[in-house]
mmCIF file of C-alpha atoms in Angstrom:
data_model
loop_
_atom_site.group_PDB
_atom_site.id
_atom_site.type_symbol
_atom_site.label_atom_id
_atom_site.label_comp_id
_atom_site.label_asym_id
_atom_site.label_seq_id
_atom_site.Cartn_x
_atom_site.Cartn_y
_atom_site.Cartn_z
ATOM 1 C CA UNK A 1143 85.180 79.483 103.649
ATOM 2 C CA UNK A 1144 88.419 81.275 104.425
ATOM 3 C CA UNK A 1145 91.124 81.229 101.741
ATOM 4 C CA UNK A 1146 94.650 82.373 102.537
ATOM 5 C CA UNK A 1147 96.880 83.554 99.676
ATOM 6 C CA UNK A 1148 100.589 83.874 100.624
ATOM 7 C CA UNK A 1149 102.847 86.159 98.596
ATOM 8 C CA UNK A 1150 106.126 85.174 96.878
ATOM 9 C CA UNK A 1151 108.059 82.804 99.124
ATOM 10 C CA UNK A 1152 111.598 84.039 98.651
ATOM 11 C CA UNK A 1153 114.060 81.204 99.133
ATOM 12 C CA UNK A 1154 115.057 79.773 102.529
ATOM 13 C CA UNK A 1155 114.130 82.937 104.540
ATOM 14 C CA UNK A 1156 110.682 82.741 102.980
ATOM 15 C CA UNK A 1157 110.239 79.100 103.898
ATOM 16 C CA UNK A 1158 111.468 79.868 107.417
ATOM 17 C CA UNK A 1159 108.968 82.657 108.060
ATOM 18 C CA UNK A 1160 106.153 80.540 106.618
ATOM 19 C CA UNK A 1161 107.092 77.785 109.074
ATOM 20 C CA UNK A 1162 106.936 80.285 111.951
ATOM 21 C CA UNK A 1163 103.691 82.033 111.008
ATOM 22 C CA UNK A 1164 101.479 79.723 108.975
ATOM 23 C CA UNK A 1165 100.540 76.947 111.460
ATOM 24 C CA UNK A 1166 99.417 79.431 114.128
ATOM 25 C CA UNK A 1167 97.649 81.665 111.644
ATOM 26 C CA UNK A 1168 95.690 78.756 110.230
ATOM 27 C CA UNK A 1169 94.453 77.837 113.734
ATOM 28 C CA UNK A 1170 93.713 81.417 114.822
ATOM 29 C CA UNK A 1171 91.863 82.409 111.639
ATOM 30 C CA UNK A 1172 90.316 78.982 110.925
ATOM 31 C CA UNK A 1173 91.741 78.932 107.416
ATOM 32 C CA UNK A 1174 90.258 76.327 105.047
ATOM 33 C CA UNK A 1175 92.520 76.572 102.003
ATOM 34 C CA UNK A 1176 96.076 77.913 101.614
ATOM 35 C CA UNK A 1177 97.553 79.051 98.279
ATOM 36 C CA UNK A 1178 101.083 80.301 97.908
ATOM 37 C CA UNK A 1179 103.155 81.857 95.094
ATOM 38 C CA UNK A 1180 105.960 79.404 94.515
ATOM 39 C CA UNK A 1181 108.208 80.740 91.743
ATOM 40 C CA UNK A 1182 110.979 81.894 94.096
ATOM 41 C CA UNK A 1183 110.906 79.108 96.667
ATOM 42 C CA UNK A 1184 114.161 77.334 95.802
ATOM 43 C CA UNK A 1185 117.117 79.767 95.876
ATOM 44 C CA UNK A 1186 114.937 82.437 94.292
ATOM 45 C CA UNK A 1187 114.272 80.631 90.998
ATOM 46 C CA UNK A 1188 111.656 77.909 90.710
ATOM 47 C CA UNK A 1189 110.526 75.327 93.221
ATOM 48 C CA UNK A 1190 112.183 71.975 93.866
ATOM 49 C CA UNK A 1191 109.824 69.094 94.657
ATOM 50 C CA UNK A 1192 111.535 68.620 98.044
ATOM 51 C CA UNK A 1193 110.776 72.235 98.983
ATOM 52 C CA UNK A 1194 107.232 71.856 97.790
ATOM 53 C CA UNK A 1195 106.812 68.907 100.133
ATOM 54 C CA UNK A 1196 108.236 70.930 103.021
ATOM 55 C CA UNK A 1197 105.672 73.644 102.440
ATOM 56 C CA UNK A 1198 102.849 71.143 102.127
ATOM 57 C CA UNK A 1199 103.800 69.766 105.564
ATOM 58 C CA UNK A 1200 103.581 73.327 106.914
ATOM 59 C CA UNK A 1201 100.001 73.643 105.594
ATOM 60 C CA UNK A 1202 100.209 75.007 102.046
ATOM 61 C CA UNK A 1203 97.601 73.276 99.905
ATOM 62 C CA UNK A 1204 98.185 74.764 96.444
ATOM 63 C CA UNK A 1205 100.935 76.613 94.563
ATOM 64 C CA UNK A 1206 100.762 79.257 91.840
ATOM 65 C CA UNK A 1207 103.659 80.147 89.533
ATOM 66 C CA UNK A 1208 105.451 82.805 87.527
ATOM 67 C CA UNK A 1209 108.273 83.426 85.131
ATOM 68 C CA UNK A 1210 110.716 81.227 87.125
ATOM 69 C CA UNK A 1211 108.361 78.259 87.499
ATOM 70 C CA UNK A 1212 109.940 76.161 84.698
ATOM 71 C CA UNK A 1213 113.539 76.709 85.800
ATOM 72 C CA UNK A 1214 113.601 73.498 87.862
ATOM 73 C CA UNK A 1215 112.796 70.743 85.409
ATOM 74 C CA UNK A 1216 111.642 68.146 87.933
ATOM 75 C CA UNK A 1217 108.515 70.202 88.560
ATOM 76 C CA UNK A 1218 107.305 69.878 84.972
ATOM 77 C CA UNK A 1219 105.644 66.512 85.441
ATOM 78 C CA UNK A 1220 103.672 67.892 88.400
ATOM 79 C CA UNK A 1221 102.595 70.938 86.383
ATOM 80 C CA UNK A 1222 101.174 68.536 83.748
ATOM 81 C CA UNK A 1223 99.444 66.305 86.320
ATOM 82 C CA UNK A 1224 95.882 67.525 86.866
ATOM 83 C CA UNK A 1225 95.879 66.047 90.362
ATOM 84 C CA UNK A 1226 99.040 67.812 91.525
ATOM 85 C CA UNK A 1227 98.414 71.103 93.338
ATOM 86 C CA UNK A 1228 100.835 73.290 91.409
ATOM 87 C CA UNK A 1229 100.340 75.428 88.258
ATOM 88 C CA UNK A 1230 102.333 77.751 86.065
ATOM 89 C CA UNK A 1231 101.020 80.745 84.099
ATOM 90 C CA UNK A 1232 98.346 79.762 81.561
ATOM 91 C CA UNK A 1233 99.647 82.349 79.097
ATOM 92 C CA UNK A 1234 103.379 81.667 79.314
ATOM 93 C CA UNK A 1235 104.768 80.036 76.183
ATOM 94 C CA UNK A 1236 106.130 76.513 76.699
ATOM 95 C CA UNK A 1237 104.981 76.265 80.316
ATOM 96 C CA UNK A 1238 103.733 72.693 80.962
ATOM 97 C CA UNK A 1239 100.159 72.175 81.994
ATOM 98 C CA UNK A 1240 97.077 74.273 81.261
ATOM 99 C CA UNK A 1241 97.538 76.955 83.957
ATOM 100 C CA UNK A 1242 94.494 76.192 86.056
ATOM 101 C CA UNK A 1243 93.396 73.287 88.249
ATOM 102 C CA UNK A 1244 90.782 72.292 90.766
ATOM 103 C CA UNK A 1245 91.127 71.519 94.459
ATOM 104 C CA UNK A 1246 88.441 70.078 96.698
ATOM 105 C CA UNK A 1247 87.994 71.839 100.059
ATOM 106 C CA UNK A 1248 85.385 70.494 102.493
ATOM 107 C CA UNK A 1249 83.456 69.049 99.548
ATOM 108 C CA UNK A 1250 83.559 72.307 97.600
ATOM 109 C CA UNK A 1251 85.376 72.681 94.244
ATOM 110 C CA UNK A 1252 87.864 75.526 94.077
ATOM 111 C CA UNK A 1253 89.467 76.551 90.778
ATOM 112 C CA UNK A 1254 92.878 78.300 90.875
ATOM 113 C CA UNK A 1255 94.151 80.066 87.778
ATOM 114 C CA UNK A 1256 97.655 81.462 87.128
ATOM 115 C CA UNK A 1257 98.112 84.319 84.630
ATOM 116 C CA UNK A 1258 101.186 86.426 83.937
ATOM 117 C CA UNK A 1259 101.292 90.083 82.939
ATOM 118 C CA UNK A 1260 101.886 90.943 79.286
ATOM 119 C CA UNK A 1261 105.515 91.687 80.046
ATOM 120 C CA UNK A 1262 107.562 90.571 83.069
ATOM 121 C CA UNK A 1263 110.957 92.272 82.993
ATOM 122 C CA UNK A 1264 112.685 91.791 79.652
ATOM 123 C CA UNK A 1265 112.595 88.008 79.624
ATOM 124 C CA UNK A 1266 109.419 86.642 78.109
ATOM 125 C CA UNK A 1267 106.692 87.881 75.800
ATOM 126 C CA UNK A 1268 103.355 86.581 77.063
ATOM 127 C CA UNK A 1269 100.148 85.714 75.320
ATOM 128 C CA UNK A 1270 97.714 88.564 76.002
ATOM 129 C CA UNK A 1271 96.417 87.906 79.562
ATOM 130 C CA UNK A 1272 92.934 89.360 78.985
ATOM 131 C CA UNK A 1273 92.409 87.317 75.832
ATOM 132 C CA UNK A 1274 93.757 84.207 77.594
ATOM 133 C CA UNK A 1275 91.474 84.555 80.597
ATOM 134 C CA UNK A 1276 88.537 84.993 78.202
ATOM 135 C CA UNK A 1277 89.398 81.530 76.782
ATOM 136 C CA UNK A 1278 89.694 79.938 80.239
ATOM 137 C CA UNK A 1279 86.567 81.185 82.051
ATOM 138 C CA UNK A 1280 84.012 79.370 79.851
ATOM 139 C CA UNK A 1281 85.914 76.092 80.512
ATOM 140 C CA UNK A 1282 85.593 76.288 84.292
ATOM 141 C CA UNK A 1283 83.105 73.769 85.653
ATOM 142 C CA UNK A 1284 79.649 75.117 86.478
ATOM 143 C CA UNK A 1285 79.715 73.535 89.933
ATOM 144 C CA UNK A 1286 82.841 75.484 90.949
ATOM 145 C CA UNK A 1287 82.291 77.171 94.342
ATOM 146 C CA UNK A 1288 85.114 79.754 94.051
ATOM 147 C CA UNK A 1289 87.590 80.818 91.399
ATOM 148 C CA UNK A 1290 90.885 82.374 92.531
ATOM 149 C CA UNK A 1291 92.982 84.059 89.822
ATOM 150 C CA UNK A 1292 96.600 84.951 90.492
ATOM 151 C CA UNK A 1293 97.946 87.755 88.285
ATOM 152 C CA UNK A 1294 101.757 87.732 88.279
ATOM 153 C CA UNK A 1295 102.853 91.020 86.750
ATOM 154 C CA UNK A 1296 105.002 94.126 86.821
ATOM 155 C CA UNK A 1297 102.730 97.048 86.003
ATOM 156 C CA UNK A 1298 100.285 98.345 88.609
ATOM 157 C CA UNK A 1299 97.988 99.694 85.883
ATOM 158 C CA UNK A 1300 97.749 96.297 84.214
ATOM 159 C CA UNK A 1301 97.235 94.510 87.531
ATOM 160 C CA UNK A 1302 94.373 96.837 88.473
ATOM 161 C CA UNK A 1303 92.759 96.648 85.042
ATOM 162 C CA UNK A 1304 92.891 92.849 85.189
ATOM 163 C CA UNK A 1305 91.087 92.917 88.523
ATOM 164 C CA UNK A 1306 88.346 95.277 87.262
ATOM 165 C CA UNK A 1307 88.031 93.274 84.037
ATOM 166 C CA UNK A 1308 87.266 90.172 86.043
ATOM 167 C CA UNK A 1309 85.075 91.953 88.596
ATOM 168 C CA UNK A 1310 81.889 89.894 89.045
ATOM 169 C CA UNK A 1311 83.306 86.998 87.018
ATOM 170 C CA UNK A 1312 85.557 85.372 89.621
ATOM 171 C CA UNK A 1313 85.902 85.243 93.397
ATOM 172 C CA UNK A 1314 89.271 86.928 93.707
ATOM 173 C CA UNK A 1315 92.137 88.367 91.713
ATOM 174 C CA UNK A 1316 95.367 88.413 93.704
ATOM 175 C CA UNK A 1317 98.395 90.204 92.260
ATOM 176 C CA UNK A 1318 102.019 89.409 93.018
ATOM 177 C CA UNK A 1319 105.571 89.481 91.555
ATOM 178 C CA UNK A 1320 106.679 92.889 92.900
ATOM 179 C CA UNK A 1321 107.528 91.520 96.367
ATOM 180 C CA UNK A 1322 106.234 94.826 97.744
ATOM 181 C CA UNK A 1323 102.718 94.809 99.165
ATOM 182 C CA UNK A 1324 100.176 97.414 98.144
ATOM 183 C CA UNK A 1325 97.581 98.851 100.572
ATOM 184 C CA UNK A 1326 94.606 98.478 98.239
ATOM 185 C CA UNK A 1327 92.935 95.222 99.236
ATOM 186 C CA UNK A 1328 89.229 95.691 98.529
ATOM 187 C CA UNK A 1329 86.033 94.168 97.224
ATOM 188 C CA UNK A 1330 85.409 95.645 93.779
ATOM 189 C CA UNK A 1331 81.951 97.038 92.801
ATOM 190 C CA UNK A 1332 80.662 93.719 91.394
ATOM 191 C CA UNK A 1333 81.913 91.581 94.260
ATOM 192 C CA UNK A 1334 85.380 90.336 93.330
ATOM 193 C CA UNK A 1335 88.130 90.559 95.951
ATOM 194 C CA UNK A 1336 91.277 92.263 94.645
ATOM 195 C CA UNK A 1337 94.743 93.369 95.644
ATOM 196 C CA UNK A 1338 97.333 94.760 93.271
ATOM 197 C CA UNK A 1339 100.245 93.041 95.017
ATOM 198 C CA UNK A 1340 100.184 90.875 98.103
ATOM 199 C CA UNK A 1341 103.930 91.210 98.802
ATOM 200 C CA UNK A 1342 106.516 88.588 99.700
ATOM 201 C CA UNK A 1343 107.839 86.342 102.460
ATOM 202 C CA UNK A 1344 111.536 86.770 103.155
ATOM 203 C CA UNK A 1345 114.146 89.152 104.469
ATOM 204 C CA UNK A 1346 112.669 92.538 105.419
ATOM 205 C CA UNK A 1347 115.703 94.801 104.911
ATOM 206 C CA UNK A 1348 116.413 93.801 101.309
ATOM 207 C CA UNK A 1349 115.583 94.744 97.726
ATOM 208 C CA UNK A 1350 112.816 92.261 96.937
ATOM 209 C CA UNK A 1351 114.679 89.569 98.875
ATOM 210 C CA UNK A 1352 118.075 90.437 97.390
ATOM 211 C CA UNK A 1353 120.909 92.035 99.405
ATOM 212 C CA UNK A 1354 121.214 95.801 99.262
ATOM 213 C CA UNK A 1355 124.952 95.499 98.731
ATOM 214 C CA UNK A 1356 124.376 93.607 95.432
ATOM 215 C CA UNK A 1357 121.648 95.921 94.146
ATOM 216 C CA UNK A 1358 122.832 99.441 95.063
ATOM 217 C CA UNK A 1359 125.928 99.293 92.759
ATOM 218 C CA UNK A 1360 123.645 98.598 89.804
ATOM 219 C CA UNK A 1361 121.669 101.764 90.378
ATOM 220 C CA UNK A 1362 124.627 103.890 91.364
ATOM 221 C CA UNK A 1363 127.415 102.740 89.020
ATOM 222 C CA UNK A 1364 125.724 100.549 86.417
ATOM 223 C CA UNK A 1365 127.498 97.448 87.724
ATOM 224 C CA UNK A 1366 126.354 94.164 86.113
ATOM 225 C CA UNK A 1367 126.258 91.477 88.778
ATOM 226 C CA UNK A 1368 124.229 88.587 90.070
ATOM 227 C CA UNK A 1369 121.547 88.642 92.711
ATOM 228 C CA UNK A 1370 122.719 87.722 96.184
ATOM 229 C CA UNK A 1371 119.879 86.392 98.297
ATOM 230 C CA UNK A 1372 119.258 88.295 101.531
ATOM 231 C CA UNK A 1373 119.182 86.019 104.548
ATOM 232 C CA UNK A 1374 119.377 88.390 107.534
ATOM 233 C CA UNK A 1375 116.475 88.865 109.916
ATOM 234 C CA UNK A 1376 113.980 90.333 110.567
ATOM 235 C CA UNK A 1377 111.755 88.376 108.183
ATOM 236 C CA UNK A 1378 108.414 89.520 106.748
ATOM 237 C CA UNK A 1379 105.285 87.515 105.999
ATOM 238 C CA UNK A 1380 102.668 88.931 103.628
ATOM 239 C CA UNK A 1381 99.306 87.372 102.673
ATOM 240 C CA UNK A 1382 95.605 88.035 102.254
ATOM 241 C CA UNK A 1383 92.604 86.219 103.720
ATOM 242 C CA UNK A 1384 89.537 86.048 101.482
ATOM 243 C CA UNK A 1385 86.377 85.185 103.369
ATOM 244 C CA UNK A 1386 83.672 83.628 101.121
ATOM 245 C CA UNK A 1387 80.115 83.040 102.307
ATOM 246 C CA UNK A 1388 78.302 79.756 101.762
ATOM 247 C CA UNK A 1389 76.544 81.226 98.708
ATOM 248 C CA UNK A 1390 79.826 82.195 97.094
ATOM 249 C CA UNK A 1391 79.629 85.888 97.895
ATOM 250 C CA UNK A 1392 82.888 87.489 99.127
ATOM 251 C CA UNK A 1393 82.454 88.856 102.663
ATOM 252 C CA UNK A 1394 85.878 90.430 102.975
ATOM 253 C CA UNK A 1395 89.554 90.520 101.946
ATOM 254 C CA UNK A 1396 92.049 91.256 104.718
ATOM 255 C CA UNK A 1397 95.778 91.876 104.422
ATOM 256 C CA UNK A 1398 98.046 89.953 106.816
ATOM 257 C CA UNK A 1399 101.456 91.472 107.417
ATOM 258 C CA UNK A 1400 103.813 90.137 110.088
ATOM 259 C CA UNK A 1401 107.453 90.932 110.915
ATOM 260 C CA UNK A 1402 109.419 88.467 113.029
ATOM 261 C CA UNK A 1403 112.902 89.140 114.438
#
């Protein structure tokens, strides 16, 4: 089974590059299951149901979340619905739903779990992610073929530790939230696929999908301003493909990075 995990889809440019890349990539790589980080889909904060449906039509099967997931209230009922393919972080206070769900792919049960780092920016204090995943793992059904854990966090050290902590316990741990991909995709010693950060989908020449003109004054002069979404091309697409054998053993994890003018 081939599982594609797409990094943070940053607003309309992110949706656009997914529409250009994903259909062909699914055909060429014979992808069975597509997961995408959804917390920035709609204008950079949250995911509207209409945008979720657009991405589903493009071939996204399941959506993970982050600190912005609850900012669009209409998504909350879907987060609570066990049959809806979208989750928020299992350790984020007041996030609806339990933070993990199942999806059936070619008769096989896949579990997807969303966990946030202990601190994301200055906004929210999280329940300890290691303690929370310890509570979740025993509850996952025994007949689960693969367990994919998304770790949405700031600190590279924490993201790597989380991967090694789960090595041999889950199929893959995929980090995101930085919007900058790391070149460390690997199979860990006990068989778990891991990457510290998969990257983002959106405007290439930007600061994490935000215009340089709005960010540089903050660093140079201490200006307090709002993010201005970057919309100019070229666009970037970042993802990983996790290839899982019929016996559940991970064969490989491969980074996919595409730039489209």
